[in-house]
């Protein structure tokens, strides 16, 4: 139940109006620009249908100024997800590439509730993974990269603790 409350207050469904662009004269059956192929996902809908068998790419916006504001930085990042969508919409599709593009909406930070926004983001990413976004190959590469990183971090922690033990033990 908490999950649904979080989603309702910090999740915004995708806006098809952001995905606009020119439409060239039809010379092929294939879409010519990203805005012609993008599909829209409502992550609050547990019965969402996802079309496309090839690797899928989902765009999940993160419109949050809370971390920047807490650190005394310059705000302005909250407008970036929509700005990126507007620019991606114009990109051409070259050759016979099959793009399965999905706009999964945006996680928004209200009243500087950074922690709740991060939890909502985690829930959204989990939902996308359950629907087989993030291909097996990408998952494999990421998992191995993360594993290597964590092993290095663990090794550094062990060395640090070992040095601390020698110095202060």
mmCIF file of C-alpha atoms in Angstrom:
data_model
loop_
_atom_site.group_PDB
_atom_site.id
_atom_site.type_symbol
_atom_site.label_atom_id
_atom_site.label_comp_id
_atom_site.label_asym_id
_atom_site.label_seq_id
_atom_site.Cartn_x
_atom_site.Cartn_y
_atom_site.Cartn_z
ATOM 1 C CA UNK A 1 0.000 0.000 0.000
ATOM 2 C CA UNK A 2 2.840 2.413 0.814
ATOM 3 C CA UNK A 3 4.304 1.720 -2.605
ATOM 4 C CA UNK A 4 1.133 2.978 -4.323
ATOM 5 C CA UNK A 5 1.029 6.110 -2.172
ATOM 6 C CA UNK A 6 4.647 6.887 -3.012
ATOM 7 C CA UNK A 7 4.037 6.334 -6.706
ATOM 8 C CA UNK A 8 0.978 8.588 -6.711
ATOM 9 C CA UNK A 9 2.785 11.486 -5.083
ATOM 10 C CA UNK A 10 6.204 11.239 -6.752
ATOM 11 C CA UNK A 11 5.580 9.619 -10.132
ATOM 12 C CA UNK A 12 4.349 11.437 -13.235
ATOM 13 C CA UNK A 13 3.107 9.523 -16.262
ATOM 14 C CA UNK A 14 4.839 10.152 -19.591
ATOM 15 C CA UNK A 15 3.728 13.152 -21.615
ATOM 16 C CA UNK A 16 3.296 12.309 -25.333
ATOM 17 C CA UNK A 17 3.442 16.038 -26.157
ATOM 18 C CA UNK A 18 7.178 15.981 -25.409
ATOM 19 C CA UNK A 19 7.748 13.513 -28.232
ATOM 20 C CA UNK A 20 7.042 15.708 -31.257
ATOM 21 C CA UNK A 21 8.981 16.181 -34.454
ATOM 22 C CA UNK A 22 8.770 16.467 -38.168
ATOM 23 C CA UNK A 23 7.256 13.707 -40.226
ATOM 24 C CA UNK A 24 9.002 13.124 -43.529
ATOM 25 C CA UNK A 25 7.148 11.885 -46.600
ATOM 26 C CA UNK A 26 6.627 8.171 -46.226
ATOM 27 C CA UNK A 27 9.104 6.304 -48.407
ATOM 28 C CA UNK A 28 9.209 3.205 -46.238
ATOM 29 C CA UNK A 29 7.089 1.338 -43.735
ATOM 30 C CA UNK A 30 9.679 1.983 -41.030
ATOM 31 C CA UNK A 31 9.387 4.991 -38.694
ATOM 32 C CA UNK A 32 11.966 7.639 -39.530
ATOM 33 C CA UNK A 33 12.342 9.439 -36.189
ATOM 34 C CA UNK A 34 12.321 8.442 -32.534
ATOM 35 C CA UNK A 35 9.083 10.326 -31.852
ATOM 36 C CA UNK A 36 7.345 8.001 -34.321
ATOM 37 C CA UNK A 37 8.344 4.829 -32.504
ATOM 38 C CA UNK A 38 8.300 5.686 -28.783
ATOM 39 C CA UNK A 39 5.666 3.926 -26.663
ATOM 40 C CA UNK A 40 4.385 5.142 -23.314
ATOM 41 C CA UNK A 41 4.405 3.195 -20.059
ATOM 42 C CA UNK A 42 2.364 4.001 -16.993
ATOM 43 C CA UNK A 43 4.292 2.363 -14.164
ATOM 44 C CA UNK A 44 1.285 2.752 -11.870
ATOM 45 C CA UNK A 45 -0.673 0.374 -14.108
ATOM 46 C CA UNK A 46 0.066 -3.189 -13.019
ATOM 47 C CA UNK A 47 -1.570 -4.545 -16.207
ATOM 48 C CA UNK A 48 0.504 -2.557 -18.680
ATOM 49 C CA UNK A 49 1.078 -4.189 -22.048
ATOM 50 C CA UNK A 50 4.528 -3.964 -23.553
ATOM 51 C CA UNK A 51 4.979 -4.519 -27.271
ATOM 52 C CA UNK A 52 8.259 -5.451 -28.892
ATOM 53 C CA UNK A 53 10.448 -8.518 -28.589
ATOM 54 C CA UNK A 54 13.895 -7.011 -29.166
ATOM 55 C CA UNK A 55 15.869 -5.262 -26.466
ATOM 56 C CA UNK A 56 13.808 -2.492 -24.985
ATOM 57 C CA UNK A 57 15.015 0.927 -23.887
ATOM 58 C CA UNK A 58 13.044 2.765 -21.221
ATOM 59 C CA UNK A 59 13.496 6.410 -20.335
ATOM 60 C CA UNK A 60 12.746 7.155 -16.699
ATOM 61 C CA UNK A 61 13.177 10.794 -15.779
ATOM 62 C CA UNK A 62 14.481 11.922 -12.407
ATOM 63 C CA UNK A 63 13.427 15.521 -11.734
ATOM 64 C CA UNK A 64 14.957 16.341 -8.383
ATOM 65 C CA UNK A 65 16.668 19.414 -6.978
ATOM 66 C CA UNK A 66 16.781 18.274 -3.343
ATOM 67 C CA UNK A 67 20.324 16.895 -3.322
ATOM 68 C CA UNK A 68 21.718 19.920 -5.139
ATOM 69 C CA UNK A 69 19.858 22.305 -2.836
ATOM 70 C CA UNK A 70 21.101 20.482 0.280
ATOM 71 C CA UNK A 71 24.668 20.807 -0.962
ATOM 72 C CA UNK A 72 24.311 24.487 -1.827
ATOM 73 C CA UNK A 73 24.581 23.929 -5.581
ATOM 74 C CA UNK A 74 22.797 25.597 -8.457
ATOM 75 C CA UNK A 75 19.363 24.197 -9.086
ATOM 76 C CA UNK A 76 17.936 23.564 -12.533
ATOM 77 C CA UNK A 77 18.235 19.807 -13.008
ATOM 78 C CA UNK A 78 14.500 19.191 -12.605
ATOM 79 C CA UNK A 79 13.804 20.442 -16.136
ATOM 80 C CA UNK A 80 16.384 18.144 -17.725
ATOM 81 C CA UNK A 81 14.284 14.959 -18.226
ATOM 82 C CA UNK A 82 11.694 16.769 -20.345
ATOM 83 C CA UNK A 83 14.403 18.691 -22.227
ATOM 84 C CA UNK A 84 16.187 15.439 -23.079
ATOM 85 C CA UNK A 85 12.946 13.875 -24.308
ATOM 86 C CA UNK A 86 12.283 16.844 -26.607
ATOM 87 C CA UNK A 87 15.732 16.486 -28.167
ATOM 88 C CA UNK A 88 15.645 12.681 -28.462
ATOM 89 C CA UNK A 89 12.283 12.906 -30.250
ATOM 90 C CA UNK A 90 13.991 14.565 -33.230
ATOM 91 C CA UNK A 91 16.662 11.901 -33.712
ATOM 92 C CA UNK A 92 16.505 9.926 -36.948
ATOM 93 C CA UNK A 93 16.407 6.158 -37.124
ATOM 94 C CA UNK A 94 19.047 4.933 -39.562
ATOM 95 C CA UNK A 95 18.761 1.834 -41.696
ATOM 96 C CA UNK A 96 16.696 -1.118 -40.596
ATOM 97 C CA UNK A 97 17.376 -0.723 -36.883
ATOM 98 C CA UNK A 98 14.436 -1.799 -34.768
ATOM 99 C CA UNK A 99 14.116 0.490 -31.786
ATOM 100 C CA UNK A 100 11.804 -0.438 -28.951
ATOM 101 C CA UNK A 101 11.734 2.880 -27.126
ATOM 102 C CA UNK A 102 9.540 3.478 -24.102
ATOM 103 C CA UNK A 103 8.931 6.587 -22.054
ATOM 104 C CA UNK A 104 8.283 5.418 -18.499
ATOM 105 C CA UNK A 105 7.491 8.845 -17.070
ATOM 106 C CA UNK A 106 9.340 10.882 -14.480
ATOM 107 C CA UNK A 107 9.996 10.595 -10.782
ATOM 108 C CA UNK A 108 9.530 14.057 -9.278
ATOM 109 C CA UNK A 109 10.781 15.326 -5.950
ATOM 110 C CA UNK A 110 8.098 17.237 -4.065
ATOM 111 C CA UNK A 111 8.912 19.472 -1.112
ATOM 112 C CA UNK A 112 12.549 18.299 -1.139
ATOM 113 C CA UNK A 113 11.576 14.770 -0.043
ATOM 114 C CA UNK A 114 14.786 13.282 -1.449
ATOM 115 C CA UNK A 115 14.640 9.966 0.393
ATOM 116 C CA UNK A 116 11.056 9.264 -0.682
ATOM 117 C CA UNK A 117 11.929 10.217 -4.243
ATOM 118 C CA UNK A 118 14.860 7.797 -4.229
ATOM 119 C CA UNK A 119 12.590 5.034 -2.929
ATOM 120 C CA UNK A 120 10.088 5.776 -5.695
ATOM 121 C CA UNK A 121 12.893 5.628 -8.263
ATOM 122 C CA UNK A 122 13.984 2.235 -6.925
ATOM 123 C CA UNK A 123 10.400 0.965 -7.185
ATOM 124 C CA UNK A 124 10.102 2.234 -10.761
ATOM 125 C CA UNK A 125 13.384 0.598 -11.798
ATOM 126 C CA UNK A 126 12.284 -2.648 -10.142
ATOM 127 C CA UNK A 127 9.028 -2.485 -12.101
ATOM 128 C CA UNK A 128 10.943 -1.999 -15.358
ATOM 129 C CA UNK A 129 13.213 -4.947 -14.564
ATOM 130 C CA UNK A 130 10.165 -7.129 -13.880
ATOM 131 C CA UNK A 131 8.974 -6.274 -17.399
ATOM 132 C CA UNK A 132 12.322 -7.363 -18.896
ATOM 133 C CA UNK A 133 13.803 -3.979 -19.591
ATOM 134 C CA UNK A 134 17.563 -3.875 -19.370
ATOM 135 C CA UNK A 135 18.643 -6.759 -21.616
ATOM 136 C CA UNK A 136 20.335 -9.907 -20.357
ATOM 137 C CA UNK A 137 23.650 -8.843 -21.869
ATOM 138 C CA UNK A 138 23.471 -5.411 -20.264
ATOM 139 C CA UNK A 139 22.534 -7.000 -16.938
ATOM 140 C CA UNK A 140 25.473 -9.396 -17.223
ATOM 141 C CA UNK A 141 27.946 -6.593 -17.977
ATOM 142 C CA UNK A 142 26.555 -4.396 -15.223
ATOM 143 C CA UNK A 143 26.527 -7.201 -12.676
ATOM 144 C CA UNK A 144 30.159 -8.059 -13.419
ATOM 145 C CA UNK A 145 31.184 -4.410 -13.349
ATOM 146 C CA UNK A 146 29.394 -3.916 -10.054
ATOM 147 C CA UNK A 147 30.937 -7.103 -8.675
ATOM 148 C CA UNK A 148 34.442 -5.960 -9.637
ATOM 149 C CA UNK A 149 33.788 -2.572 -8.067
ATOM 150 C CA UNK A 150 32.465 -4.076 -4.835
ATOM 151 C CA UNK A 151 35.363 -6.510 -4.589
ATOM 152 C CA UNK A 152 37.777 -3.590 -5.002
ATOM 153 C CA UNK A 153 35.878 -1.604 -2.365
ATOM 154 C CA UNK A 154 35.866 -4.553 0.021
ATOM 155 C CA UNK A 155 39.594 -4.992 -0.546
ATOM 156 C CA UNK A 156 40.152 -1.292 0.163
ATOM 157 C CA UNK A 157 38.076 -1.518 3.331
ATOM 158 C CA UNK A 158 40.032 -4.563 4.474
ATOM 159 C CA UNK A 159 43.312 -2.748 3.813
ATOM 160 C CA UNK A 160 42.072 0.343 5.602
ATOM 161 C CA UNK A 161 40.891 -1.671 8.571
ATOM 162 C CA UNK A 162 44.159 -3.578 8.587
ATOM 163 C CA UNK A 163 46.177 -0.359 8.613
ATOM 164 C CA UNK A 164 43.924 1.088 11.288
ATOM 165 C CA UNK A 165 44.441 -2.026 13.364
ATOM 166 C CA UNK A 166 48.204 -1.772 13.010
ATOM 167 C CA UNK A 167 48.269 1.940 13.799
ATOM 168 C CA UNK A 168 45.813 1.936 16.652
ATOM 169 C CA UNK A 169 45.769 -1.682 17.839
#
